[in-house]
XYZ file of C-alpha atoms in Angstrom:
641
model
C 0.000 0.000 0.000
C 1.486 3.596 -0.942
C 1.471 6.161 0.884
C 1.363 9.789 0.845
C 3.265 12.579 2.114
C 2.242 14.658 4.883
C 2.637 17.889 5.205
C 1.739 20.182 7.799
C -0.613 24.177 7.684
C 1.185 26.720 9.145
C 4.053 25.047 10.687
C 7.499 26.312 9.276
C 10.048 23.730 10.842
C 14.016 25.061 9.370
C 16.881 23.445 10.888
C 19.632 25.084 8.398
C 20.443 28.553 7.792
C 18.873 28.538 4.223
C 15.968 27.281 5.259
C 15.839 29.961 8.128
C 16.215 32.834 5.377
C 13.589 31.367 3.310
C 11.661 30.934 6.530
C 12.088 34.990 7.186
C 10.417 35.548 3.463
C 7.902 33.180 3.476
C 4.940 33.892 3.976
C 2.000 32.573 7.021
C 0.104 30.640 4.974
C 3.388 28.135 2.826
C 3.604 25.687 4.186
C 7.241 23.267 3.911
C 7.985 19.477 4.701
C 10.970 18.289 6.957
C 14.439 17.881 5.141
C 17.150 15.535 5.684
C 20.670 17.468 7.953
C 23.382 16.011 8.848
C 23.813 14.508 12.245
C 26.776 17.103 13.462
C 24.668 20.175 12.684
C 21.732 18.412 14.344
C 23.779 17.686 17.377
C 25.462 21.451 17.302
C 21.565 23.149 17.418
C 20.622 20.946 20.269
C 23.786 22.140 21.965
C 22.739 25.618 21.494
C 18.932 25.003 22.422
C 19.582 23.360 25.476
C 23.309 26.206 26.364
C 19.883 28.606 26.060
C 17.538 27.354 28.684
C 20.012 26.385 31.246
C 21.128 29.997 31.011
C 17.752 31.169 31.069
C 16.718 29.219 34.167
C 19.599 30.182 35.923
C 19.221 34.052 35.615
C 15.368 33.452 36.970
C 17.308 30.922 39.795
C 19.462 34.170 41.006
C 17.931 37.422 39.690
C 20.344 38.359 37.063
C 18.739 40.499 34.820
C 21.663 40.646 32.146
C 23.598 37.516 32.249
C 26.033 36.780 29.639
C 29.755 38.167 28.413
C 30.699 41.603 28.739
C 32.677 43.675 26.105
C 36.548 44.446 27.160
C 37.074 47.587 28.603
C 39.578 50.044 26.569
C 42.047 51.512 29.138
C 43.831 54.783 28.386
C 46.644 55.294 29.849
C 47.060 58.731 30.785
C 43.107 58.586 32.458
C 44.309 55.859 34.548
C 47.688 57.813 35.952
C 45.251 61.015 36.233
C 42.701 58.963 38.455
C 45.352 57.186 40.319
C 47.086 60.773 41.575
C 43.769 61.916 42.485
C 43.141 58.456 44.250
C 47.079 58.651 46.157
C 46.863 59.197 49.951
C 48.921 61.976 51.025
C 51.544 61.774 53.404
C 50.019 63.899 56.536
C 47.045 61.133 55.715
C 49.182 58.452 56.023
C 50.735 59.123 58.736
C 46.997 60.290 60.739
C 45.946 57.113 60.030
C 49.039 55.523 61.148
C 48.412 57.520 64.776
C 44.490 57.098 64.784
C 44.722 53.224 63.402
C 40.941 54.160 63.421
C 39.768 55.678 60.530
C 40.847 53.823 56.528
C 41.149 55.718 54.035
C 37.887 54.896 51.993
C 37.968 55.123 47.718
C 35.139 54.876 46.239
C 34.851 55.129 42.607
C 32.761 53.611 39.888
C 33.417 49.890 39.207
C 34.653 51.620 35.813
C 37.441 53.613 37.452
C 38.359 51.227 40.147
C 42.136 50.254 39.917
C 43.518 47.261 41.118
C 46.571 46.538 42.207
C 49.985 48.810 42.319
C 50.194 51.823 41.710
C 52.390 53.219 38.838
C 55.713 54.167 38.961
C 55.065 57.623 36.755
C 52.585 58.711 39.254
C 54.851 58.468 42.416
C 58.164 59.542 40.787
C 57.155 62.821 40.681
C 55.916 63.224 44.320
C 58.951 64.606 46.634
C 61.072 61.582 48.535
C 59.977 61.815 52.390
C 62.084 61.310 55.439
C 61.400 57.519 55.385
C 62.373 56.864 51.814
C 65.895 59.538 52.637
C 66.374 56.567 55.185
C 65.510 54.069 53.347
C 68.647 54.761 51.245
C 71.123 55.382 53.602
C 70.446 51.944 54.845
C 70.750 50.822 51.315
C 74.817 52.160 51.918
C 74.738 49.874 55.128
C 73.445 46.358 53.424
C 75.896 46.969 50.810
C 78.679 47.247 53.809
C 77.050 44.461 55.502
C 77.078 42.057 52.677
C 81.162 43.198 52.603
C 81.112 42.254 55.648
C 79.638 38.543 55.041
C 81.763 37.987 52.066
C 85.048 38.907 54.403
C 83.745 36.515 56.828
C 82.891 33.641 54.555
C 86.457 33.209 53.194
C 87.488 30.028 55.527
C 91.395 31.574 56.896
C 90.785 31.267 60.707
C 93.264 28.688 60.809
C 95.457 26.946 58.223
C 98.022 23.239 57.915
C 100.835 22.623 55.849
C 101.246 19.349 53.975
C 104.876 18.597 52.420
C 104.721 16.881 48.780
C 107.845 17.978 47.874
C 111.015 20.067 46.948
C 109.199 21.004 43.438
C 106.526 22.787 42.027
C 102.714 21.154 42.593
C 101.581 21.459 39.390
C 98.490 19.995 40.066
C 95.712 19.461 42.785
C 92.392 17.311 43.152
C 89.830 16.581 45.785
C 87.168 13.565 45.545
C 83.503 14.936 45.339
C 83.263 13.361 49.278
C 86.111 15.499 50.340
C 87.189 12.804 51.830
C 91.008 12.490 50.030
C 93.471 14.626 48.266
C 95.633 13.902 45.054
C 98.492 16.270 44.287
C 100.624 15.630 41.708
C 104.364 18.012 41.015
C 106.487 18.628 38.481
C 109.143 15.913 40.036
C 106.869 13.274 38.557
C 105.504 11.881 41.809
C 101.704 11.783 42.956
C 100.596 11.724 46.367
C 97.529 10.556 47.521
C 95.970 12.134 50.879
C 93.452 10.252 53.233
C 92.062 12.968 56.030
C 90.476 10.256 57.963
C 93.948 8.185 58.246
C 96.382 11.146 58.361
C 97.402 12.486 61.861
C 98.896 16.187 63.092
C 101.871 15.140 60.821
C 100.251 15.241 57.705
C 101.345 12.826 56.051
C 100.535 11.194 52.737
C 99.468 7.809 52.453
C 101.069 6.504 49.218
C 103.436 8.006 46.786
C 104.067 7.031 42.918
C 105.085 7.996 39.302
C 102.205 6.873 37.335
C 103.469 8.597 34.159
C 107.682 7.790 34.319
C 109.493 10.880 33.919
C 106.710 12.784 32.953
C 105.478 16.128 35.300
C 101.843 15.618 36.316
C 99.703 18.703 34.940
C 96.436 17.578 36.101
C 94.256 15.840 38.071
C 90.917 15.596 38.424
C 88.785 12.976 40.481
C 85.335 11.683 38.567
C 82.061 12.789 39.591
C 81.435 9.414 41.852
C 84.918 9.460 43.218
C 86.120 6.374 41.991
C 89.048 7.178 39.419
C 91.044 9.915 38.637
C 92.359 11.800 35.179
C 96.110 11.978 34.900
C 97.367 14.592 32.808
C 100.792 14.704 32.077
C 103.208 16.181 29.682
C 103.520 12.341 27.618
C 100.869 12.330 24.941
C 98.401 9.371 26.607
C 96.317 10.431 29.348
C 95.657 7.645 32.399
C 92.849 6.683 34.498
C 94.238 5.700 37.861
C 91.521 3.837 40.779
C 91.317 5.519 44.239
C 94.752 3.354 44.944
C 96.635 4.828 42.360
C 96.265 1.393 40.206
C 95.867 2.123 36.394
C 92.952 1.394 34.851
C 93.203 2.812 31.663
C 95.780 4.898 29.478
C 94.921 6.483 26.040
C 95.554 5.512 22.906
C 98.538 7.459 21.153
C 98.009 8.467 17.387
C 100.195 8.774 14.504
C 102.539 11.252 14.120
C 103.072 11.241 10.517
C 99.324 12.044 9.454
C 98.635 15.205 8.866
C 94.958 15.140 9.577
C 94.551 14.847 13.233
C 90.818 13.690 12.785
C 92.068 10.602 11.374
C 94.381 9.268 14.461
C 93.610 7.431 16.989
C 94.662 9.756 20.072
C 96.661 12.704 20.595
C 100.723 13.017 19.339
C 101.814 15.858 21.421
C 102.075 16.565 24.631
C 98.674 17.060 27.198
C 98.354 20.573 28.584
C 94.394 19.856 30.057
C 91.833 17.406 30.616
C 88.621 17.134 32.811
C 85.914 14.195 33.348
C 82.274 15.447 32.037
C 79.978 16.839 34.868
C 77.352 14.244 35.483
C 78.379 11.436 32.385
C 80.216 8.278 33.892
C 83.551 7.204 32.087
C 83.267 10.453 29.722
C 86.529 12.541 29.891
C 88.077 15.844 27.789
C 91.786 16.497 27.129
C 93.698 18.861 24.811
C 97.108 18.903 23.618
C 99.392 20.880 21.713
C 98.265 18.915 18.346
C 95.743 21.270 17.845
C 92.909 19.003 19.339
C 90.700 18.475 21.605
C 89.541 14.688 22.265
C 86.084 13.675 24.075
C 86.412 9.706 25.281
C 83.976 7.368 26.534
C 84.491 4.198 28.349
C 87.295 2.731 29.956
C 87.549 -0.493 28.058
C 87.139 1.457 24.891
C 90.239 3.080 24.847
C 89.902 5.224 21.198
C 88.196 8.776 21.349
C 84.627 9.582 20.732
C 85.081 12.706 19.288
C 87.519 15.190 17.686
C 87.680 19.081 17.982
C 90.206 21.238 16.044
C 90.985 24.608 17.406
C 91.614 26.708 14.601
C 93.328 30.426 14.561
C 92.362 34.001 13.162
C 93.409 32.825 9.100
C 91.977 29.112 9.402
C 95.415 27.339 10.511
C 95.820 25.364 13.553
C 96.285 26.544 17.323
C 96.516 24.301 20.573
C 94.394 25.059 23.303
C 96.003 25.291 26.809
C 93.037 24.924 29.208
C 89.548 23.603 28.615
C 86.811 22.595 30.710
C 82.887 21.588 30.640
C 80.041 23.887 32.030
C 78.070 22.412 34.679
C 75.514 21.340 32.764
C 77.316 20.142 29.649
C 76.114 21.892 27.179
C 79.308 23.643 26.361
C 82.841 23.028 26.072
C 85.600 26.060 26.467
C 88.822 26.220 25.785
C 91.748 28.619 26.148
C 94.164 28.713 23.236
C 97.630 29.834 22.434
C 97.128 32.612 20.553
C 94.847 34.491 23.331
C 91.566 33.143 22.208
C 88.486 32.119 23.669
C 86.639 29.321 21.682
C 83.167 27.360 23.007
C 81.294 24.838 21.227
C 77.599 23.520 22.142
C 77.580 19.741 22.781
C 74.263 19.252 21.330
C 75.350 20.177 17.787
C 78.225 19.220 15.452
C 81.448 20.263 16.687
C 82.808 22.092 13.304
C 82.211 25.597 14.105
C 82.429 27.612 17.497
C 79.185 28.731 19.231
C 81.295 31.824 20.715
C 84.830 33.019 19.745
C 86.489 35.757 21.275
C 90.151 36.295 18.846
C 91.058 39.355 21.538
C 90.286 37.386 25.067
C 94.393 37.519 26.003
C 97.311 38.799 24.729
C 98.352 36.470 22.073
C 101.289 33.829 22.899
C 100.301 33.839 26.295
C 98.993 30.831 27.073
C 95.437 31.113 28.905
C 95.976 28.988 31.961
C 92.794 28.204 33.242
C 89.498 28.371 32.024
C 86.693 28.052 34.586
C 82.687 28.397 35.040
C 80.724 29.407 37.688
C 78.595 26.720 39.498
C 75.381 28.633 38.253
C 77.132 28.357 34.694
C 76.526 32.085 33.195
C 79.869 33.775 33.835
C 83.515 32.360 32.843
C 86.606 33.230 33.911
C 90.115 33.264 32.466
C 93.285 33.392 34.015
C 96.410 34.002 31.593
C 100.041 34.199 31.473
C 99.932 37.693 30.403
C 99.739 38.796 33.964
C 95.512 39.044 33.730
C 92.175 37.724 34.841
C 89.059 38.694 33.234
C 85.539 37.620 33.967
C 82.975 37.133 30.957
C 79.127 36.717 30.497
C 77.836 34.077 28.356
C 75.007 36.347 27.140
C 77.981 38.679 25.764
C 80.922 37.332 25.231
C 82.422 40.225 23.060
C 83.865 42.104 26.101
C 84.980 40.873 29.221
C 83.108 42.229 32.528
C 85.847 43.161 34.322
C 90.078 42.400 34.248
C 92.118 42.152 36.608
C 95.655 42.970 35.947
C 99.162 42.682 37.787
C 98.879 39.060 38.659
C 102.134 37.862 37.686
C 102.062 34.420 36.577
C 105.360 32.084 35.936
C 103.601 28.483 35.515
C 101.629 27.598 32.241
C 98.888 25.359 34.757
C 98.029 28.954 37.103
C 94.225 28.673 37.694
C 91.235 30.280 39.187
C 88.207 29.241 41.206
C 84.972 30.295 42.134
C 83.425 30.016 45.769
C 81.195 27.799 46.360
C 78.372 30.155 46.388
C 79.963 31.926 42.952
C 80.452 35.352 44.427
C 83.774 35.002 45.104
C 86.502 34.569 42.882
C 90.129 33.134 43.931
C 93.571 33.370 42.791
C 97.133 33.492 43.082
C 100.546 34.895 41.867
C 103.831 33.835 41.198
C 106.343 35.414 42.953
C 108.737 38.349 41.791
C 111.809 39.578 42.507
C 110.866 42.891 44.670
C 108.321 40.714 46.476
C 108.817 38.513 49.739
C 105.520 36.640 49.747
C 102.767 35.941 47.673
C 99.512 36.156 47.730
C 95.877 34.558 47.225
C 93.416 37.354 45.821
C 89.541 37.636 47.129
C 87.411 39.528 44.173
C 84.051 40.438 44.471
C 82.459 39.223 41.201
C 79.711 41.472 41.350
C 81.051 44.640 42.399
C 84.896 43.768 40.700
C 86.289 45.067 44.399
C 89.067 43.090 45.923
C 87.739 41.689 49.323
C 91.109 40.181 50.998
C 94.896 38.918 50.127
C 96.099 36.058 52.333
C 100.218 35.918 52.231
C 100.930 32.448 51.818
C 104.829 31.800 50.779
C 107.933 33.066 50.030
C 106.901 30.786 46.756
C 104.791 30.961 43.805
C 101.003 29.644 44.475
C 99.923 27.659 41.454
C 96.773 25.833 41.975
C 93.700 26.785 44.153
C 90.926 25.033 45.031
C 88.242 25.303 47.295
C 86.259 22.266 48.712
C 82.313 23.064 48.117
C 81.661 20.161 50.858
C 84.373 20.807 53.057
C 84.214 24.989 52.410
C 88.480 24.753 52.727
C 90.516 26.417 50.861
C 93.761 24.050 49.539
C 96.621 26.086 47.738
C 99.563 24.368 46.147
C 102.515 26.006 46.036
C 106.530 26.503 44.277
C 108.145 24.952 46.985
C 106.401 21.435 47.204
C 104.043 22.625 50.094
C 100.489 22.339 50.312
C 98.844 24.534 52.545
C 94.960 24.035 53.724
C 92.556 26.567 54.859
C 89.530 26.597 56.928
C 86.924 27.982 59.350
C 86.579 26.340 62.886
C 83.204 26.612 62.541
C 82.136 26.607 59.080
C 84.495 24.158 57.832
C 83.411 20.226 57.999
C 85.685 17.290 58.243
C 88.848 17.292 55.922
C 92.175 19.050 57.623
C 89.482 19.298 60.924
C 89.832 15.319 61.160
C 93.852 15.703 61.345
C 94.434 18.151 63.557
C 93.325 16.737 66.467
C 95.174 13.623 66.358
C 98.779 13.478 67.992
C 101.652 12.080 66.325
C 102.808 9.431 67.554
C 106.945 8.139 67.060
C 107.759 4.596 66.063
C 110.193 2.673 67.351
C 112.739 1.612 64.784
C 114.514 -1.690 65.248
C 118.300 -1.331 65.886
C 121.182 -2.802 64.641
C 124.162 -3.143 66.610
C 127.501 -3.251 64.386
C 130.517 -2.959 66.928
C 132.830 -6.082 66.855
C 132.912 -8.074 69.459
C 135.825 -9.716 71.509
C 135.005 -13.369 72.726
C 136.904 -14.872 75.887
C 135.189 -17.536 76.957
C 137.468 -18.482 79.998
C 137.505 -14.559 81.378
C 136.265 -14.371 84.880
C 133.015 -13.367 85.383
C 133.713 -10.175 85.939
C 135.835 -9.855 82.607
C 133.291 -10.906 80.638
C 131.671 -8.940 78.155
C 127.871 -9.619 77.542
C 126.484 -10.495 74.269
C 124.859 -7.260 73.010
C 121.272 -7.741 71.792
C 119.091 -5.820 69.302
C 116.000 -4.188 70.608
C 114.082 -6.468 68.448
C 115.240 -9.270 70.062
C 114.765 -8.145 73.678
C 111.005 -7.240 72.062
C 110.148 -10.296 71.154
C 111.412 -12.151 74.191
C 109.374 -10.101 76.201
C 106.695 -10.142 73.996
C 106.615 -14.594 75.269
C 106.943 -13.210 78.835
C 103.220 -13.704 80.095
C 104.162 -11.263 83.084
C 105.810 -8.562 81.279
C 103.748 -8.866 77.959
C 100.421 -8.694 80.225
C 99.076 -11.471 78.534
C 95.611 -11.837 79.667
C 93.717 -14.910 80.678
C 93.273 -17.684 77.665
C 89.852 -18.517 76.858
C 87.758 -21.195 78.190
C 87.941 -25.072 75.885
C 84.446 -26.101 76.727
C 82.472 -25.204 79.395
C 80.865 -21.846 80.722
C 80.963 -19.611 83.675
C 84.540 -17.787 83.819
C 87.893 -19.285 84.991
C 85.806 -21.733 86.223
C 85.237 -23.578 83.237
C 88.893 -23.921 82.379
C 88.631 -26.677 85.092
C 85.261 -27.902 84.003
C 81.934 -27.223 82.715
C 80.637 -27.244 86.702
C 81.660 -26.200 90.142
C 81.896 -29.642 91.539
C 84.460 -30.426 88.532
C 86.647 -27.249 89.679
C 86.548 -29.087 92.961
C 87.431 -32.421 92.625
C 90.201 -31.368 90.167
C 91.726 -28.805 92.416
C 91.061 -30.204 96.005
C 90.151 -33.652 95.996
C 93.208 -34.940 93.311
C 95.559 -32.480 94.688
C 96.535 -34.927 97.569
C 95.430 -38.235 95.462
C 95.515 -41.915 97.396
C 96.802 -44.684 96.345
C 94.185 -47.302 95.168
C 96.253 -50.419 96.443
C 96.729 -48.466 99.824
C 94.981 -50.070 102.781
C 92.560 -47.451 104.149
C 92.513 -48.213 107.584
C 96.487 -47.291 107.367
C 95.720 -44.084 105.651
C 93.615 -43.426 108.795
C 95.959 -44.215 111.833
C 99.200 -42.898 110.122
C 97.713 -39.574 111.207
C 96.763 -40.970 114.756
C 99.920 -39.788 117.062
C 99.825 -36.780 114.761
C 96.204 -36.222 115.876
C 97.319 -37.087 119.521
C 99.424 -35.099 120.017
C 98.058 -31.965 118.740
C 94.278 -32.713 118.730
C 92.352 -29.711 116.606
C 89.352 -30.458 115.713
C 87.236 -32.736 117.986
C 89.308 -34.014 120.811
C 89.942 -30.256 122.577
C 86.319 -30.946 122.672
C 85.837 -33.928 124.751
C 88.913 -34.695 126.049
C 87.600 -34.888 129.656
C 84.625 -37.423 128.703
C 86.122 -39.348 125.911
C 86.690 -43.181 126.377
C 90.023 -44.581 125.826
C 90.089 -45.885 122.269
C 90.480 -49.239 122.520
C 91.855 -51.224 118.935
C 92.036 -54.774 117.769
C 95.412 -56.073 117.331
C 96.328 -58.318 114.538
C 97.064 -61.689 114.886
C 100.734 -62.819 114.180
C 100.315 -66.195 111.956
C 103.874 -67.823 113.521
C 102.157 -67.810 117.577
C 100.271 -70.814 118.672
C 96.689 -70.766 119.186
C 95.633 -72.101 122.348
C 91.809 -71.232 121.661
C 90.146 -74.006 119.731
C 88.565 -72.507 116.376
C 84.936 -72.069 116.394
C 83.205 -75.057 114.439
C 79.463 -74.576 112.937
C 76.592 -76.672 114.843
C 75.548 -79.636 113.054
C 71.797 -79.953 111.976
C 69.907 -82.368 113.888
C-alpha cells in the first residue's frame, strides 16, 4: 500500500540557515515538509537550544537580569595615571591614620574607574622623597657594607696546615667529590695521595708514585662518583688511575706522521688539560698541543669519541692550553695559544664555534685556566699575560671586568669560584721585589678586591676550594700544600687531622761494633752479648708477666675461669682439692687413717679439745701374728639335727 506525504498548515520547521532565510520571506500561509541534515549540525543546534535554557533558568534561579559576556574595557593610559594621583593618599594622611589606626582611608569610585593593584611608577616619581624613603637609602649604603662584611667573613682563613709533597713545584691538585682524600701531583713526577680520615697532626701522605715515568703531572681531576682519577701529564696518553693509584686505563697514542689529526687514533703531542664530564660516567676531555681536543667514553674502549680542532684568526691550527665543561654540559671552552676564547655547544656538530672571542688575552700567552661558575653564566680566564678577566655568556664580546698585575710564571696557574659563585680566587707567582705571595679575594659582582692572604715566600699555582668541606687548599713553588679553613664553618677534611697526635715509632736497631770473645775470662771480665731491641722485644713479647698477657679462653664449658677446670663447680673441685693430695688405690685405708693418729694425739684440733675430759680410751684390735700358737680351739658350725 502507498502512501502519501504529509505535510503540515502553518508550521514552518528550518533546521539550516537557508531554510531559516527562506523561513524569514515566506509567507503565514506556505507551508514546507521536513528535510534531511546532517547529524553534526543536528547535534550542534541541540547544543545551542539546550546552552539557552540552562542559562535562562539560571538568571530566573538568582535574579540576574543581564547575564552573559561583557565587552573588554579600553584603558587609556594617561586617564588611569590622572585617576590614580587623584586616588594617592597623602603623606600627613598616612601618617593620621598611622596615629588614629581608626579611621581607613575609603575610595570609592565607579566599578569603571576602580584600579587594582599597584600603583604606577610615573605617578609616584614625581611626588617629593619623604624622610622615610631619605632613610631608606642610607640603609641601602649599610646592606651593601654588611654584605662586605659577610663575604670577608665567609672566606674560611681562621686557621690553616701545611702538607709537604715535595722540593718542586705542585703542578696539580684534586679533591674527591666526598672530600674525603686529596691527590696532588708536582712537576718531580711523583703523585701523592691524601686520606684525612687516616692522616694524623703530621700530615702525612698515604702513598706516593710515578704513574706517568718521567713525565710532570699537569692535572688531576677525580670523577664525579669518586672512583678514578684523570692523569694529565706532559707524555701524549692520558691515564685513568683507581682511588689506589692502580691504572685502569691509558689512552691511545696516534700517529705522528698524518697530517689530519681527525684521522688518528689519540693525541701526538704533549697534554696541557683534561677534565671528566659533569654528570656522564667514564666520559673525559683532554687537549694537547696537536691542535685538538679529544672527548672519550668508556674505559675499556680506549679510542676517542670525538675530535675538535681549534683553529686560529686565518683558518690554521692553534693548541688550546686549558679547557673545561660547564656544569651542565652543554658547552665546552677552551683557552688557546694565541689568546683566544673558543666554546662549542655539545648538542650540535662540533665544526664551528658557538662563541669566539680572537682578543680574550694577549696572544702567545697561554690562557691557563678556564673556569665556570657553578650557576654556569659567567667564565673566567686566568692568563700568562699577567691578567684575569671575567665574561658573560650572554655577551661574550667584552669581558666584565680584568684584573691585571697578577704575575704568573707556571703555564697550569688557575682560578676558582666560591662555592656560592660570588667570590673569585687566585694566586701569583712570585717576583723579585716581592717577599711573599699572595691569594686574591674579588668580588664578582662589584669587581672590588675583598682580601689577600700571604701564603709563601713561593709561587702559588693551583687553588681550590672544597664546596663540601668549604676549605681552601693552595699548592705552592716549593712542594708545600697549605689548607685553609673555618673552625666553625668548615666540615671534616684538615678538621679530622688536627686533632690527632703524632705518635713516634720505634725503629729496630742494629748493633755493628765487633765483638771480643773470651770464653774463659772471669766473670767479671766478661763482656755480655749485646742484643738488638728487636730481640729483647720479642722475648718479652713470650713473657706472660711482662707482655700482660691476659687470661686464655675457656675449651668447653661456661661460667669464667671456672670452666677452664670444668663445665661445673663440683668439677673445679674435685680437680683442684680432691686430686691435689690423690691416694693410692692399692693403699689399705685403715692405714691411711691411723698414720695420722699420734699426729692427731698429740696436737688434737678439731674434735678431741672438745671432749677430752669425757672421751673413752680408744680401745683397737690387734692383729694376729700367723707364727704364735693358738691355744683357743677354732669355732666349728653346729651340726643340723
Amino acid at each position: 500500500m502507498q502512501r502519501g506525504k504529509i505535510a503540515f498548515g502553518k508550521i514552518n520547521l528550518s533546521l539550516t540557515a537557508t531554510d531559516s532565510k527562506a523561513s524569514g520571506n515566506a509567507g503565514a500561509g506556505t507551508s514546507m515538509g521536513f528535510k534531511k541534515i546532517d547529524k553534526e549540525q543536528m547535534q550542534r543546534k541541540v547544543e545551542e537550544i539546550s546552552g539557552d535554557l540552562e542559562s535562562q533558568n539560571l538568571k530566573e534561579i538568582m535574579g540576574i537580569t543581564s547575564f552573559g559576556r561583557k565587552a573588554a574595557k579600553i584603558f587609556d593610559i594617561n586617564e588611569q595615571i590622572a585617576k590614580a594621583k587623584e586616588a594617592a593618599p597623602t603623606h600627613t594622611q598616612i601618617t593620621n591614620a598611622e596615629l588614629s589606626k581608626d579611621n581607613a582611608l575609603e575610595v570609592e569610585e565607579d566599578d569603571d574607574s576602580e584600579i587594582i593593584g599597584p600603583l604606577p611608577t610615573i605617578a609616584l616619581s614625581n611626588s617629593q622623597p619623604t624622610k622615610d624613603e631619605e632613610r631608606d637609602e642610607g640603609s641601602g649604603d649599610e646592606e651593601s657594607d654588611e654584605d662586605e662584611l659577610d663575604l670577608f667573613k665567609s672566606i674560611p682563613n681562621t686557621h690553616e696546615v701545611k702538607m709537604q709533597h715535595g722540593n718542586k713545584a705542585i703542578l696539580a691538585l684534586a679533591g674527591d667529590p666526598a672530600g674525603a682524600r686529596l691527590a696532588s701531583g708536582s712537576i718531580d713526577y711523583d703523585m701523592c695521595f691524601w686520606d684525612f680520615a687516616g692522616m694524623d697532626s703530621s700530615m702525612r701522605s698515604f702513598r706516593t708514585l710515578q704513574p706517568c715515568d718521567n713525565y710532570p703531572i699537569r692535572g688531576l681531576q677525580y670523577s664525579i662518583t669518586g672512583d678514578v682519577i684523570l692523569v694529565i701529564s706532559g707524555n701524549a696518553q692520558a691515564k685513568v688511575l683507581d682511588r689506589d693509584g692502580f691504572e685502569k686505563m691509558e689512552c691511545v697514542k696516534g700517529d705522528q706522521y698524518i697530517s689530519d689529526m681527525s684521522q688518528t687514533k689519540g693525541h701526538t703531542a704533549q697534554l696541557t688539560a683534561g677534565c671528566w664530564h659533569p654528570f656522564t660516567k667514564e666520559e673525559f676531555l683532554t687537549a694537547a698541543l696537536d691542535g685538538t681536543l679529544r672527548i672519550w667514553k668508556g674505559l675499556r674502549n680506549k679510542e676517542q669519541n670525538t675530535v675538535i680542532k681549534t683553529r686560529a684568526q686565518g683558518g690554521l691550527k692553534t693548541s688550546a692550553s686549558s679547557c673545561g665543561y660547564n656544569r651542565d654540559a652543554t658547552l665546552i671552552a677552551a683557552g688557546c695559544i694565541d689568546g683566544s676564547l673558543q666554546t662549542w655547544d655539545t648538542r650540535k656538530m662540533f665544526v664551528n664555534t658557538t662563541h669566539c672571542v680572537r682578543g680574550a688575552h694577549q696572544k702567545n700567552c697561554e690562557i691557563t685556566s678556564v673556569m665556570f661558575s657553578y650557576l654556569g653564566h659567567l667564565i673566567a680566564t686566568r692568563s700568562n699575560d699577567e691578567t684575569m678577566k671575567l665574561w658573560e655568556l650572554r655577551y661574550l664580546k667584552e669581558p666584565l671586568h680584568t684584573w691585571s698585575n697578577l704575575f704568573s710564571r707556571y703555564d697550569t696557574t688557575d682560578c676558582c669560584f666560591s662555592p656560592d659563585d660570588r667570590l673569585l680566587v687566585t694566586g701569583e707567582s712570585l717576583s723579585k721585589s716581592q717577599q711573599q705571595a699572595n691569594i686574591y679575594f674579588y668580588n664578582v659582582q662589584t669587581f672590588d678586591e675583598v682580601k689577600r692572604i700571604p701564603v709563601t715566600d713561593s709561587h702559588i699555582i693551583k687553588t681550590l676550594w672544597h664546596p663540601k668541606l668549604n676549605q681552601l687548599f693552595v699548592g705552592c713553588g716549593n712542594g708545600v700544600i697549605k689548607c685553609y679553613y673555618d673552625e666553625r664553618r668548615s666540615f671534616r677534611g684538615a678538621k679530622l687531622c688536627v686533632v690527632k697526635t703524632y705518635r713516634k715509632k720505634k725503629h729496630a736497631e742494629i748493633m755493628g761494633v765487633s765483638q771480643i770473645i773470651t770464653p774463659h775470662a772471669l766473670p767479671m771480665f766478661r763482656q755480655e752479648k749485646s742484643r738488638s731491641s728487636r730481640k729483647k722485644v720479642e722475648k718479652e713479647r713470650l713473657d706472660p708477666v711482662k707482655s700482660h698477657r691476659p687470661d686464655l679462653p675457656i675449651t668447653s664449658g661456661q661460667g669464667g675461669r671456672v670452666a677452664s677446670s670444668g663445665g661445673t663447680l663440683s668439677s673445679y673441685v674435685i680437680r683442684n682439692l680432691g686430686l691435689s693430695k690423690r691416694v693410692d688405690d692399692d693403699q689399705d685405708p685403715r692405714e691411711a687413717i691411723l698414720k695420722y693418729a699420734k699426729e692427731a694425739e698429740e696436737n688434737p684440733y678439731w674434735i678431741a679439745p672438745a671432749y677430752k675430759k669425757t672421751q673413752p680410751k680408744p680401745v683397737f684390735s690387734e692383729p694376729v701374728d700367723p707364727n704364735e700358737e693358738q691355744n683357743e680351739p677354732s669355732l666349728k658350725k653346729a651340726k643340723k639335727e
